[in-house]
């Protein structure tokens, strides 16, 4: 009996012991667990907090999180995208580190350790994503997904408002090239757009078909050519998921432009990059390279007026020359620029290797000449866009800004994707445009005259291609403050020797960033901008400390942080003596921005508006989405008046003023007007067939613009629009330009159409040309030629005669026409009958 009782007591005791052991094991494991992202094991420094990769771990919601929405170029949510988040490596931001260190401001790049990558679940139907378990810091966000071009957003602060990432879908542009009704094989097709960083080409197959696949969303110019035949450029919009109709390009008579690039002094040919740009924006520019003899050739140029210009390193251009395509042989004379030579030395007179130099003109709108500027010129004259802005470095601009394009700018109506009441900031994801167009091939240049932008062991530099004027040379090298030369006067063709620059160790600026209560401000961005030279940027660490430099001379010091006001001051540093840098302390105070902008959005009927985007203008694109009751709130602002932009898919955009106050004591009532909308169809005036993929542009009151694209049935809708007088404009090669004015009233209800059944019939145009002669029978150059229907109705199309007195006018009206030529006080008139699609080039007009 006693043994039985003992056994009964032993069972619960053993159970309790097992539970205790289990708790102890869990506690020990918990002590050894590591956070998802932690600081690197190295000693102090201001590099990003990173760690070696580990095996799979159970997801945790500990730490801070980043959330937001992914949308496409048309403003629609992107479903199924994957957002990965990675702590930036090597960023000079001590706020990313858990443990403070004494050497704040020094950039440390640890390329040998990979940071942890956090991946979100696929975005939902509203484009929403969320990643948790993060440490405070700056992160790189990568967005991938089916049908998307891989893109990234750099240096996003965490924590912050919800982000709204605009990415580019993969789109296609395809179609055919025809001559009349016959498909043209092996024709060249050009595509130009900012989304791809310039121009790319392809050729048609045996059936005249062409395809551009895997393009980013955007607006493009599409054109074609073969020998002396040219299809004029059409504008193609590819925004959103599509589908999109194929494009037909019609070849017509064009020209081959052959010219020459010369040294103006010696009249010898130059190897150069040549640009042929249209006068007006209806055509895409053309590009070529001249050979050793300076000769260049550009095929398939549409008739009309163009400007030809050229770039060669070490030379300056007096400006392009105007020409009529196919008339004469243009000669582009370039002028050999001035040059400055010298050495970069340290305080002991020893040469400094690996120093970079650039020249700045003196005065307003003074030009800069550097390796980067020269490369940008080569890009421009080779059909590429300018290089994207560099993302964050110790000497770069604000790393919070995105390299390509403006933050928060989206095209098309913006739907209320975020949930009501959310605050967010839009960021344009960047893609590498060089993947489409690549970098241009360098031009051959005589090494004896080539610029030396980076010094070698002898410390020598040379800057060529300077225009006439005053200039100063700036030099930058590791371990030295940026130095500058004396101001020199440069003449074209002149070389100024022995313009040496002595670099000094300069002064480091250190200090503490606090709020008005003395609390340290972590992650504040501190910028130093010299009068001349590159700005420097640093970030405050966990104690609010920062360090940047070396600097010399006079500069502006500014600090800013999320949720705080700015601080600015001008500092004049004396010259540093000796071989080691000086140090100067500058503490900065940022006042906490504790005001709140709160209120309600309603419309002209007094009804509250849910899902409206209230955006602070010029405040890092901070936004809030109004809730079901129309209320919104944006915190951490400076007290006082703020300008806001309000957008909603059912209302025209409007800008208003509202006040932020501490504790939201003052509430704003933002009233937005009702808008209108236009619906219609675009048809071929001759056949009545719908015209697909055509852009319909609208010009409204106050220079407001809007744009729509026709679908496969030729249908289109423009809205929401500001009520008032609008003008619809359609321009398409082969058709007469159409302008359709109309009044747009406000709709009775938000988002509804107020003008319906607008029919736009595009009439086929014709090509008219001929010769204008004066009273003596001589060909009259630069005479103005106007074409209009004989009854005085319809549009007037103008042109100008070339140096041979000849003219060609595309897309002329059709029917009985009056063609009038004028020059000075003389006038000549002729009449003719032209049918749609005709080409009449034998018109003769005599001036009297």
Tab-separated table of N, CA and C in Angstrom, residues 618-688:
chain	number	residue	atom	x	y	z
A	618	UNK	N	6.754	69.008	-52.109
A	618	UNK	CA	8.104	69.402	-51.707
A	618	UNK	C	8.503	68.906	-50.349
A	619	UNK	N	7.879	67.838	-49.846
A	619	UNK	CA	8.217	67.286	-48.535
A	619	UNK	C	8.438	65.794	-48.672
A	620	UNK	N	9.398	65.416	-49.544
A	620	UNK	CA	9.765	64.029	-49.759
A	620	UNK	C	8.560	63.178	-50.138
A	621	UNK	N	7.586	63.819	-50.794
A	621	UNK	CA	6.417	63.126	-51.319
A	621	UNK	C	5.646	62.350	-50.239
A	622	UNK	N	5.575	62.875	-49.016
A	622	UNK	CA	4.802	62.203	-47.975
A	622	UNK	C	3.314	62.348	-48.282
A	623	UNK	N	2.601	61.249	-48.064
A	623	UNK	CA	1.199	61.217	-48.450
A	623	UNK	C	0.366	60.525	-47.387
A	624	UNK	N	-0.936	60.716	-47.484
A	624	UNK	CA	-1.888	59.995	-46.668
A	624	UNK	C	-3.101	59.683	-47.533
A	625	UNK	N	-3.757	58.569	-47.225
A	625	UNK	CA	-4.957	58.169	-47.949
A	625	UNK	C	-6.163	58.395	-47.053
A	626	UNK	N	-7.153	59.123	-47.547
A	626	UNK	CA	-8.330	59.419	-46.729
A	626	UNK	C	-9.138	58.146	-46.463
A	627	UNK	N	-9.709	58.055	-45.256
A	627	UNK	CA	-10.481	56.886	-44.858
A	627	UNK	C	-11.893	56.927	-45.398
A	628	UNK	N	-12.702	55.960	-44.970
A	628	UNK	CA	-14.088	55.869	-45.446
A	628	UNK	C	-14.884	57.118	-45.115
A	629	UNK	N	-14.514	57.782	-44.015
A	629	UNK	CA	-15.212	59.013	-43.642
A	629	UNK	C	-14.522	60.267	-44.166
A	630	UNK	N	-13.522	60.080	-45.071
A	630	UNK	CA	-12.828	61.210	-45.677
A	630	UNK	C	-11.708	61.795	-44.855
A	631	UNK	N	-11.452	61.240	-43.671
A	631	UNK	CA	-10.417	61.815	-42.809
A	631	UNK	C	-9.030	61.321	-43.207
A	632	UNK	N	-8.047	62.152	-42.924
A	632	UNK	CA	-6.652	61.830	-43.219
A	632	UNK	C	-5.785	62.463	-42.142
A	633	UNK	N	-4.515	62.011	-42.066
A	633	UNK	CA	-3.595	62.564	-41.078
A	633	UNK	C	-2.165	62.295	-41.517
A	634	UNK	N	-1.318	63.312	-41.435
A	634	UNK	CA	0.116	63.186	-41.694
A	634	UNK	C	0.844	63.817	-40.518
A	635	UNK	N	1.667	63.020	-39.832
A	635	UNK	CA	2.310	63.528	-38.626
A	635	UNK	C	3.760	63.914	-38.895
A	636	UNK	N	4.433	64.345	-37.838
A	636	UNK	CA	5.853	64.712	-37.848
A	636	UNK	C	6.153	65.774	-38.897
A	637	UNK	N	5.401	66.876	-38.819
A	637	UNK	CA	5.575	67.999	-39.729
A	637	UNK	C	5.903	69.253	-38.936
A	638	UNK	N	6.478	70.227	-39.642
A	638	UNK	CA	6.676	71.533	-39.035
A	638	UNK	C	5.332	72.251	-38.950
A	639	UNK	N	5.116	72.975	-37.879
A	639	UNK	CA	3.860	73.699	-37.717
A	639	UNK	C	3.758	74.810	-38.754
A	640	UNK	N	2.529	75.057	-39.213
A	640	UNK	CA	2.305	76.121	-40.173
A	640	UNK	C	1.653	75.620	-41.442
A	641	UNK	N	1.644	76.496	-42.462
A	641	UNK	CA	0.960	76.198	-43.716
A	641	UNK	C	1.776	75.255	-44.580
A	642	UNK	N	1.086	74.345	-45.258
A	642	UNK	CA	1.692	73.407	-46.189
A	642	UNK	C	0.847	73.358	-47.454
A	643	UNK	N	1.529	73.196	-48.573
A	643	UNK	CA	0.829	73.046	-49.847
A	643	UNK	C	0.643	71.558	-50.114
A	644	UNK	N	-0.601	71.158	-50.443
A	644	UNK	CA	-0.883	69.746	-50.687
A	644	UNK	C	-1.495	69.572	-52.071
A	645	UNK	N	-1.237	68.398	-52.645
A	645	UNK	CA	-1.859	68.005	-53.914
A	645	UNK	C	-2.792	66.838	-53.621
A	646	UNK	N	-4.029	66.925	-54.097
A	646	UNK	CA	-5.023	65.891	-53.845
A	646	UNK	C	-5.379	65.218	-55.165
A	647	UNK	N	-5.251	63.895	-55.192
A	647	UNK	CA	-5.577	63.136	-56.392
A	647	UNK	C	-6.515	61.998	-56.033
A	648	UNK	N	-7.350	61.633	-57.000
A	648	UNK	CA	-8.309	60.544	-56.827
A	648	UNK	C	-8.726	60.106	-58.236
A	649	UNK	N	-8.957	58.814	-58.448
A	649	UNK	CA	-9.327	58.354	-59.795
A	649	UNK	C	-10.606	58.972	-60.341
A	650	UNK	N	-11.481	59.467	-59.458
A	650	UNK	CA	-12.763	60.001	-59.922
A	650	UNK	C	-12.830	61.525	-59.920
A	651	UNK	N	-11.735	62.199	-59.561
A	651	UNK	CA	-11.721	63.663	-59.490
A	651	UNK	C	-10.476	64.197	-60.178
A	652	UNK	N	-10.547	65.378	-60.772
A	652	UNK	CA	-9.333	65.985	-61.317
A	652	UNK	C	-8.390	66.406	-60.191
A	653	UNK	N	-7.075	66.362	-60.421
A	653	UNK	CA	-6.140	66.759	-59.358
A	653	UNK	C	-6.284	68.238	-59.031
A	654	UNK	N	-6.009	68.571	-57.758
A	654	UNK	CA	-6.120	69.953	-57.321
A	654	UNK	C	-5.082	70.201	-56.241
A	655	UNK	N	-4.575	71.434	-56.168
A	655	UNK	CA	-3.637	71.827	-55.123
A	655	UNK	C	-4.311	72.826	-54.194
A	656	UNK	N	-4.134	72.597	-52.882
A	656	UNK	CA	-4.747	73.447	-51.867
A	656	UNK	C	-3.733	73.724	-50.763
A	657	UNK	N	-4.085	74.639	-49.872
A	657	UNK	CA	-3.224	74.946	-48.738
A	657	UNK	C	-3.919	74.521	-47.451
A	658	UNK	N	-3.125	73.912	-46.541
A	658	UNK	CA	-3.664	73.463	-45.264
A	658	UNK	C	-2.613	73.690	-44.192
A	659	UNK	N	-3.055	73.761	-42.923
A	659	UNK	CA	-2.151	74.064	-41.822
A	659	UNK	C	-1.982	72.851	-40.915
A	660	UNK	N	-0.734	72.647	-40.495
A	660	UNK	CA	-0.411	71.615	-39.511
A	660	UNK	C	-0.243	72.277	-38.144
A	661	UNK	N	-0.693	71.596	-37.102
A	661	UNK	CA	-0.605	72.163	-35.758
A	661	UNK	C	-0.267	71.062	-34.761
A	662	UNK	N	0.302	71.455	-33.633
A	662	UNK	CA	0.642	70.507	-32.575
A	662	UNK	C	-0.632	69.909	-31.994
A	663	UNK	N	-0.631	68.565	-31.931
A	663	UNK	CA	-1.800	67.879	-31.418
A	663	UNK	C	-3.013	67.952	-32.321
A	664	UNK	N	-2.806	68.359	-33.582
A	664	UNK	CA	-3.898	68.447	-34.563
A	664	UNK	C	-5.047	69.320	-34.043
A	665	UNK	N	-4.669	70.426	-33.359
A	665	UNK	CA	-5.697	71.316	-32.819
A	665	UNK	C	-6.508	71.966	-33.942
A	666	UNK	N	-5.840	72.203	-35.085
A	666	UNK	CA	-6.531	72.779	-36.233
A	666	UNK	C	-6.764	71.677	-37.262
A	667	UNK	N	-7.995	71.508	-37.704
A	667	UNK	CA	-8.318	70.483	-38.690
A	667	UNK	C	-8.674	71.155	-40.011
A	668	UNK	N	-8.122	70.599	-41.081
A	668	UNK	CA	-8.334	71.163	-42.414
A	668	UNK	C	-9.552	70.516	-43.068
A	669	UNK	N	-10.255	71.303	-43.843
A	669	UNK	CA	-11.338	70.762	-44.671
A	669	UNK	C	-10.958	71.037	-46.124
A	670	UNK	N	-10.561	69.990	-46.814
A	670	UNK	CA	-10.078	70.101	-48.186
A	670	UNK	C	-11.206	69.741	-49.139
A	671	UNK	N	-11.707	70.741	-49.837
A	671	UNK	CA	-12.838	70.518	-50.756
A	671	UNK	C	-12.320	70.453	-52.190
A	672	UNK	N	-12.641	69.369	-52.868
A	672	UNK	CA	-12.168	69.175	-54.244
A	672	UNK	C	-13.359	69.246	-55.201
A	673	UNK	N	-13.142	69.824	-56.386
A	673	UNK	CA	-14.257	70.001	-57.327
A	673	UNK	C	-14.573	68.713	-58.072
A	674	UNK	N	-15.831	68.624	-58.547
A	674	UNK	CA	-16.194	67.530	-59.439
A	674	UNK	C	-15.568	67.774	-60.809
A	675	UNK	N	-15.198	66.700	-61.489
A	675	UNK	CA	-14.618	66.811	-62.810
A	675	UNK	C	-15.541	66.259	-63.876
A	676	UNK	N	-15.069	66.321	-65.093
A	676	UNK	CA	-15.793	65.747	-66.221
A	676	UNK	C	-14.949	64.711	-66.914
A	677	UNK	N	-15.488	64.072	-67.934
A	677	UNK	CA	-14.755	63.087	-68.719
A	677	UNK	C	-15.344	63.033	-70.118
A	678	UNK	N	-14.506	62.649	-71.081
A	678	UNK	CA	-14.929	62.575	-72.478
A	678	UNK	C	-14.729	61.144	-72.962
A	679	UNK	N	-15.703	60.614	-73.678
A	679	UNK	CA	-15.596	59.306	-74.316
A	679	UNK	C	-15.858	59.465	-75.797
A	680	UNK	N	-15.142	58.685	-76.604
A	680	UNK	CA	-15.359	58.775	-78.038
A	680	UNK	C	-14.668	57.664	-78.789
A	681	UNK	N	-14.590	57.840	-80.118
A	681	UNK	CA	-13.987	56.844	-80.992
A	681	UNK	C	-13.154	57.566	-82.036
A	682	UNK	N	-12.047	56.933	-82.447
A	682	UNK	CA	-11.172	57.489	-83.473
A	682	UNK	C	-11.243	56.590	-84.701
A	683	UNK	N	-11.602	57.183	-85.860
A	683	UNK	CA	-11.815	56.415	-87.084
A	683	UNK	C	-11.006	56.986	-88.236
A	684	UNK	N	-10.695	56.116	-89.204
A	684	UNK	CA	-10.107	56.550	-90.467
A	684	UNK	C	-11.200	57.232	-91.259
A	685	UNK	N	-10.979	58.501	-91.644
A	685	UNK	CA	-12.016	59.271	-92.304
A	685	UNK	C	-12.433	58.719	-93.643
A	686	UNK	N	-11.535	57.981	-94.323
A	686	UNK	CA	-11.860	57.454	-95.644
A	686	UNK	C	-12.598	56.127	-95.558
A	687	UNK	N	-12.061	55.186	-94.754
A	687	UNK	CA	-12.630	53.843	-94.695
A	687	UNK	C	-13.607	53.652	-93.552
A	688	UNK	N	-13.550	54.514	-92.553
A	688	UNK	CA	-14.398	54.344	-91.387
A	688	UNK	C	-13.901	53.295	-90.413
